[in-house]
mmCIF file of C-alpha atoms in Angstrom:
data_model
loop_
_atom_site.group_PDB
_atom_site.id
_atom_site.type_symbol
_atom_site.label_atom_id
_atom_site.label_comp_id
_atom_site.label_asym_id
_atom_site.label_seq_id
_atom_site.Cartn_x
_atom_site.Cartn_y
_atom_site.Cartn_z
ATOM 1 C CA MET A 829 50.259 -36.697 33.704
ATOM 2 C CA ARG A 830 52.871 -35.254 36.057
ATOM 3 C CA LYS A 831 55.258 -32.679 34.639
ATOM 4 C CA PRO A 832 58.976 -33.570 34.860
ATOM 5 C CA ARG A 833 60.611 -31.788 37.803
ATOM 6 C CA LEU A 834 63.904 -30.085 37.103
ATOM 7 C CA VAL A 835 66.392 -28.402 39.428
ATOM 8 C CA ILE A 836 68.767 -25.772 38.044
ATOM 9 C CA ILE A 837 71.782 -24.312 39.873
ATOM 10 C CA ASP A 838 73.892 -21.299 38.947
ATOM 11 C CA ASP A 839 75.266 -18.374 40.932
ATOM 12 C CA HIS A 840 74.208 -15.910 38.217
ATOM 13 C CA TYR A 841 70.570 -14.828 38.402
ATOM 14 C CA ASP A 842 70.314 -13.891 34.718
ATOM 15 C CA ILE A 843 71.424 -17.382 33.639
ATOM 16 C CA LEU A 844 68.926 -18.997 36.013
ATOM 17 C CA GLU A 845 66.113 -16.852 34.638
ATOM 18 C CA ILE A 846 66.954 -17.731 31.022
ATOM 19 C CA LEU A 847 67.166 -21.431 31.835
ATOM 20 C CA LYS A 848 63.919 -21.402 33.795
ATOM 21 C CA HIS A 849 62.040 -19.509 31.086
ATOM 22 C CA ASN A 850 63.035 -22.001 28.399
ATOM 23 C CA MET A 851 62.362 -25.038 30.595
ATOM 24 C CA VAL A 852 58.929 -23.808 31.639
ATOM 25 C CA GLN A 853 58.166 -23.244 27.950
ATOM 26 C CA GLU A 854 58.965 -26.929 27.404
ATOM 27 C CA GLY A 855 56.426 -27.903 30.058
ATOM 28 C CA TYR A 856 58.755 -28.640 32.985
ATOM 29 C CA GLU A 857 58.385 -27.719 36.646
ATOM 30 C CA VAL A 858 61.542 -25.841 37.635
ATOM 31 C CA LYS A 859 63.185 -25.042 40.963
ATOM 32 C CA MET A 860 66.112 -22.570 40.993
ATOM 33 C CA PHE A 861 69.066 -22.423 43.388
ATOM 34 C CA PHE A 862 72.114 -20.169 43.673
ATOM 35 C CA ASN A 863 74.238 -22.817 45.418
ATOM 36 C CA ALA A 864 74.567 -26.591 45.517
ATOM 37 C CA VAL A 865 74.229 -26.917 49.301
ATOM 38 C CA ASP A 866 70.633 -25.677 49.346
ATOM 39 C CA ALA A 867 69.851 -27.595 46.164
ATOM 40 C CA LEU A 868 71.115 -30.852 47.681
ATOM 41 C CA LYS A 869 68.873 -30.417 50.716
ATOM 42 C CA TYR A 870 65.885 -29.889 48.435
ATOM 43 C CA ILE A 871 66.727 -32.860 46.203
ATOM 44 C CA ASN A 872 67.090 -35.150 49.221
ATOM 45 C CA ALA A 873 63.666 -34.085 50.483
ATOM 46 C CA ASP A 874 61.725 -33.907 47.216
ATOM 47 C CA ASN A 875 61.300 -35.866 44.003
ATOM 48 C CA THR A 876 63.567 -34.573 41.199
ATOM 49 C CA ASP A 877 63.751 -35.945 37.658
ATOM 50 C CA LEU A 878 66.805 -34.098 36.332
ATOM 51 C CA LEU A 879 69.408 -31.612 37.514
ATOM 52 C CA VAL A 880 71.212 -28.936 35.481
ATOM 53 C CA THR A 881 74.110 -27.324 37.338
ATOM 54 C CA ASP A 882 77.029 -25.022 36.776
ATOM 55 C CA TRP A 883 80.448 -26.528 37.574
ATOM 56 C CA MET A 884 81.930 -23.506 39.381
ATOM 57 C CA LEU A 885 79.762 -22.750 42.400
ATOM 58 C CA PRO A 886 80.382 -21.301 45.886
ATOM 59 C CA GLU A 887 80.617 -23.644 48.917
ATOM 60 C CA MET A 888 80.182 -26.857 46.888
ATOM 61 C CA ASP A 889 81.021 -27.136 43.189
ATOM 62 C CA GLY A 890 79.168 -29.175 40.586
ATOM 63 C CA LEU A 891 81.566 -32.119 40.804
ATOM 64 C CA GLU A 892 81.190 -32.436 44.566
ATOM 65 C CA LEU A 893 77.416 -32.211 44.208
ATOM 66 C CA CYS A 894 77.493 -35.010 41.638
ATOM 67 C CA ARG A 895 79.606 -37.185 43.948
ATOM 68 C CA ASN A 896 77.143 -36.627 46.798
ATOM 69 C CA LEU A 897 74.192 -37.594 44.614
ATOM 70 C CA LYS A 898 75.853 -40.766 43.321
ATOM 71 C CA MET A 899 76.742 -41.909 46.855
ATOM 72 C CA SER A 900 73.114 -42.055 47.979
ATOM 73 C CA PRO A 901 70.791 -44.872 46.795
ATOM 74 C CA SER A 902 67.864 -42.438 46.795
ATOM 75 C CA THR A 903 69.507 -39.904 44.449
ATOM 76 C CA ARG A 904 72.153 -41.776 42.436
ATOM 77 C CA ASP A 905 69.797 -42.364 39.482
ATOM 78 C CA ILE A 906 68.966 -38.669 39.044
ATOM 79 C CA PRO A 907 70.638 -37.563 35.784
ATOM 80 C CA LEU A 908 72.861 -34.501 36.044
ATOM 81 C CA VAL A 909 73.859 -32.149 33.222
ATOM 82 C CA MET A 910 77.038 -30.141 33.891
ATOM 83 C CA LEU A 911 77.387 -26.619 32.467
ATOM 84 C CA THR A 912 80.820 -25.028 32.478
ATOM 85 C CA GLY A 913 83.174 -22.531 30.924
ATOM 86 C CA LYS A 914 85.856 -25.240 30.945
ATOM 87 C CA ASN A 915 86.429 -26.800 27.532
ATOM 88 C CA ASP A 916 89.469 -29.052 27.956
ATOM 89 C CA GLU A 917 89.064 -32.742 27.152
ATOM 90 C CA ILE A 918 90.180 -33.707 30.648
ATOM 91 C CA ASP A 919 87.249 -31.707 32.077
ATOM 92 C CA ALA A 920 84.780 -33.761 30.059
ATOM 93 C CA VAL A 921 86.499 -36.934 31.287
ATOM 94 C CA THR A 922 86.339 -35.717 34.892
ATOM 95 C CA ALA A 923 82.615 -34.991 34.657
ATOM 96 C CA LEU A 924 82.058 -38.430 33.121
ATOM 97 C CA GLU A 925 84.126 -40.082 35.836
ATOM 98 C CA VAL A 926 82.017 -38.720 38.688
ATOM 99 C CA GLY A 927 78.790 -39.755 36.958
ATOM 100 C CA ALA A 928 77.450 -36.698 35.122
ATOM 101 C CA GLU A 929 74.940 -37.678 32.439
ATOM 102 C CA ASP A 930 75.965 -34.911 30.057
ATOM 103 C CA TYR A 931 78.420 -32.025 29.772
ATOM 104 C CA MET A 932 77.996 -28.735 27.937
ATOM 105 C CA THR A 933 80.327 -25.763 27.613
ATOM 106 C CA LYS A 934 79.278 -22.144 27.903
ATOM 107 C CA PRO A 935 78.006 -20.006 26.298
ATOM 108 C CA ILE A 936 74.899 -22.135 26.509
ATOM 109 C CA ARG A 937 73.298 -23.103 23.207
ATOM 110 C CA MET A 938 69.754 -23.165 24.513
ATOM 111 C CA ARG A 939 68.111 -25.199 21.749
ATOM 112 C CA GLU A 940 70.815 -27.830 22.017
ATOM 113 C CA LEU A 941 70.521 -27.945 25.816
ATOM 114 C CA MET A 942 66.743 -28.364 25.615
ATOM 115 C CA SER A 943 67.204 -31.158 23.086
ATOM 116 C CA ARG A 944 69.654 -32.964 25.362
ATOM 117 C CA VAL A 945 67.410 -32.557 28.411
ATOM 118 C CA LYS A 946 64.443 -33.934 26.471
ATOM 119 C CA LYS A 947 66.449 -36.916 25.269
ATOM 120 C CA ILE A 948 67.741 -37.737 28.763
ATOM 121 C CA LEU A 949 64.244 -37.558 30.267
ATOM 122 C CA ARG A 950 62.854 -39.724 27.462
ATOM 123 C CA ARG A 951 65.536 -42.355 28.042
ATOM 124 C CA LYS A 952 65.018 -42.228 31.809
ATOM 125 C CA SER A 953 61.269 -42.684 31.339
ATOM 126 C CA THR A 954 61.856 -45.706 29.090
ATOM 127 C CA GLU A 955 64.240 -47.245 31.612
ATOM 128 C CA ASP A 956 61.801 -46.652 34.491
ATOM 129 C CA THR A 957 58.961 -48.249 32.521
ATOM 130 C CA ALA A 958 61.070 -51.266 31.639
ATOM 131 C CA SER A 959 62.118 -51.768 35.241
ATOM 132 C CA THR A 960 58.480 -51.912 36.373
ATOM 133 C CA ARG A 961 57.666 -54.603 33.794
ATOM 134 C CA LYS A 962 60.410 -56.998 34.751
ATOM 135 C CA GLU A 963 63.063 -57.273 37.395
ATOM 136 C CA ALA A 964 66.454 -56.397 36.001
ATOM 137 C CA LYS A 965 69.315 -58.818 36.488
ATOM 138 C CA GLU A 966 71.186 -57.532 39.498
ATOM 139 C CA ILE A 967 74.404 -59.528 39.268
ATOM 140 C CA ILE A 968 76.962 -60.003 36.490
ATOM 141 C CA GLU A 969 79.504 -62.786 36.973
ATOM 142 C CA CYS A 970 82.445 -63.355 34.625
ATOM 143 C CA GLY A 971 84.890 -65.778 36.135
ATOM 144 C CA VAL A 972 86.478 -64.133 39.181
ATOM 145 C CA LEU A 973 84.640 -60.869 38.427
ATOM 146 C CA ARG A 974 81.350 -60.127 40.185
ATOM 147 C CA MET A 975 79.337 -56.934 39.644
ATOM 148 C CA ASN A 976 76.341 -55.890 41.722
ATOM 149 C CA LEU A 977 74.273 -53.538 39.549
ATOM 150 C CA VAL A 978 72.164 -52.371 42.485
ATOM 151 C CA SER A 979 74.896 -51.452 44.951
ATOM 152 C CA TYR A 980 77.367 -50.420 42.224
ATOM 153 C CA LYS A 981 80.036 -52.669 43.698
ATOM 154 C CA VAL A 982 82.609 -54.742 41.837
ATOM 155 C CA TYR A 983 84.577 -57.664 43.289
ATOM 156 C CA ILE A 984 87.480 -59.708 41.962
ATOM 157 C CA ASN A 985 88.119 -62.866 43.966
ATOM 158 C CA ASN A 986 85.765 -61.372 46.579
ATOM 159 C CA GLU A 987 87.956 -58.250 46.950
ATOM 160 C CA LEU A 988 86.157 -54.948 46.475
ATOM 161 C CA LEU A 989 87.428 -52.632 43.721
ATOM 162 C CA GLU A 990 87.072 -48.866 44.099
ATOM 163 C CA LEU A 991 85.701 -47.826 40.706
ATOM 164 C CA THR A 992 84.261 -44.496 39.650
ATOM 165 C CA ILE A 993 80.720 -44.396 38.256
ATOM 166 C CA GLY A 994 82.159 -43.967 34.762
ATOM 167 C CA GLU A 995 84.470 -46.964 35.136
ATOM 168 C CA PHE A 996 81.620 -49.059 36.545
ATOM 169 C CA LYS A 997 79.331 -48.277 33.591
ATOM 170 C CA LEU A 998 82.130 -49.025 31.143
ATOM 171 C CA LEU A 999 82.936 -52.375 32.734
ATOM 172 C CA GLU A 1000 79.242 -53.252 32.952
ATOM 173 C CA LEU A 1001 78.763 -52.616 29.231
ATOM 174 C CA LEU A 1002 81.690 -54.855 28.255
ATOM 175 C CA ALA A 1003 81.084 -57.613 30.824
ATOM 176 C CA LYS A 1004 77.428 -58.035 29.856
ATOM 177 C CA GLN A 1005 78.499 -59.279 26.411
ATOM 178 C CA PRO A 1006 81.918 -60.974 26.624
ATOM 179 C CA GLY A 1007 83.639 -61.181 23.258
ATOM 180 C CA LYS A 1008 81.519 -58.446 21.657
ATOM 181 C CA VAL A 1009 83.602 -55.562 20.319
ATOM 182 C CA PHE A 1010 82.422 -52.017 21.032
ATOM 183 C CA SER A 1011 83.872 -49.068 19.157
ATOM 184 C CA ARG A 1012 84.713 -45.958 21.140
ATOM 185 C CA SER A 1013 81.754 -44.086 19.652
ATOM 186 C CA GLN A 1014 79.437 -46.980 20.561
ATOM 187 C CA ILE A 1015 80.722 -46.922 24.123
ATOM 188 C CA ILE A 1016 80.010 -43.190 24.410
ATOM 189 C CA GLU A 1017 76.491 -43.622 22.998
ATOM 190 C CA ARG A 1018 75.597 -46.754 25.009
ATOM 191 C CA ILE A 1019 76.719 -45.237 28.303
ATOM 192 C CA ASN A 1020 75.708 -41.590 27.926
ATOM 193 C CA GLY A 1021 73.802 -41.112 24.678
ATOM 194 C CA SER A 1022 74.821 -39.848 21.250
ATOM 195 C CA GLN A 1023 74.627 -36.187 22.294
ATOM 196 C CA TYR A 1024 77.207 -36.582 25.053
ATOM 197 C CA PHE A 1025 80.125 -34.170 24.920
ATOM 198 C CA ALA A 1026 83.080 -36.557 24.918
ATOM 199 C CA THR A 1027 85.850 -37.541 22.570
ATOM 200 C CA GLU A 1028 87.023 -41.022 21.677
ATOM 201 C CA ARG A 1029 90.280 -40.180 23.435
ATOM 202 C CA SER A 1030 88.362 -39.746 26.699
ATOM 203 C CA ILE A 1031 87.267 -43.387 26.439
ATOM 204 C CA ASP A 1032 90.918 -44.440 26.109
ATOM 205 C CA VAL A 1033 91.667 -42.504 29.297
ATOM 206 C CA GLN A 1034 88.854 -44.293 31.137
ATOM 207 C CA ILE A 1035 89.979 -47.693 29.846
ATOM 208 C CA ALA A 1036 93.506 -47.024 31.112
ATOM 209 C CA GLY A 1037 92.156 -46.109 34.557
ATOM 210 C CA LEU A 1038 89.929 -49.188 34.656
ATOM 211 C CA ARG A 1039 92.758 -51.536 33.671
ATOM 212 C CA LYS A 1040 94.985 -50.108 36.380
ATOM 213 C CA LYS A 1041 92.364 -50.912 39.007
ATOM 214 C CA LEU A 1042 91.818 -54.428 37.607
ATOM 215 C CA GLY A 1043 95.465 -55.138 38.407
ATOM 216 C CA GLU A 1044 96.579 -58.610 37.343
ATOM 217 C CA TYR A 1045 93.241 -59.037 35.549
ATOM 218 C CA LYS A 1046 93.733 -55.938 33.389
ATOM 219 C CA ASP A 1047 93.798 -58.074 30.235
ATOM 220 C CA ALA A 1048 90.115 -58.835 30.802
ATOM 221 C CA VAL A 1049 89.509 -55.550 28.981
ATOM 222 C CA GLU A 1050 91.016 -56.231 25.571
ATOM 223 C CA THR A 1051 91.934 -53.750 22.851
ATOM 224 C CA VAL A 1052 90.854 -54.671 19.331
ATOM 225 C CA ARG A 1053 93.250 -52.674 17.202
ATOM 226 C CA SER A 1054 91.663 -49.964 15.048
ATOM 227 C CA VAL A 1055 88.209 -51.023 16.247
ATOM 228 C CA GLY A 1056 87.618 -50.650 19.977
ATOM 229 C CA TYR A 1057 87.377 -52.761 23.125
ATOM 230 C CA ARG A 1058 85.822 -56.005 24.373
ATOM 231 C CA PHE A 1059 85.689 -58.175 27.461
ATOM 232 C CA ASN A 1060 88.090 -61.075 26.921
ATOM 233 C CA GLU A 1061 86.194 -64.370 26.885
ATOM 234 C CA ARG A 1062 89.184 -66.110 28.519
ATOM 235 C CA PHE A 1063 88.115 -64.536 31.796
ATOM 236 C CA VAL A 1064 84.533 -65.817 31.668
#
């Protein structure tokens, strides 16, 4: 059985060594990089199962790296864990928006990080197995809304909307089950897992951004007071 292949990026050698030591102990193959530019070249050329990167890096920061990965069909499904000294709520929202799988503030709590990595890889393995057993539905249609789950494109009345990865995942979750109410905590868990570093307020911020882009169809995403959000069945 092939060992999971991990890439770690940090511009501090001592942090890289600590991360690598713990990951190797868990049975992973690990490749270290001091900058995101070299790491991106490697990832594009080789098979990688998960990426752990610092946010603040020379030449290309962690956010820009994440954007590059999500733009390419060959790398957009690689989960990325962001490590950072930033601890403001807006930073967690920003990481979520660009498509990071998880977010963890420094100093690194190694046991917790290893637990999160293990959980992400387990979920990814389950998803990969499921996709080989049956072809996933590629299109969601709700009235004038059309979502392509392969190309990550959303159309309203055949006009393309420019959504972030986070907004796309949020809309996908709601549109798959019109009328079903999801609490904020359920949304966080369904999209990113229960260990994700995010607050319920960050979901409100994402909802506001999504509604703005939906324009005249903003009411398709409905607030259920004191509960959460749902896709309004009137728009189906």
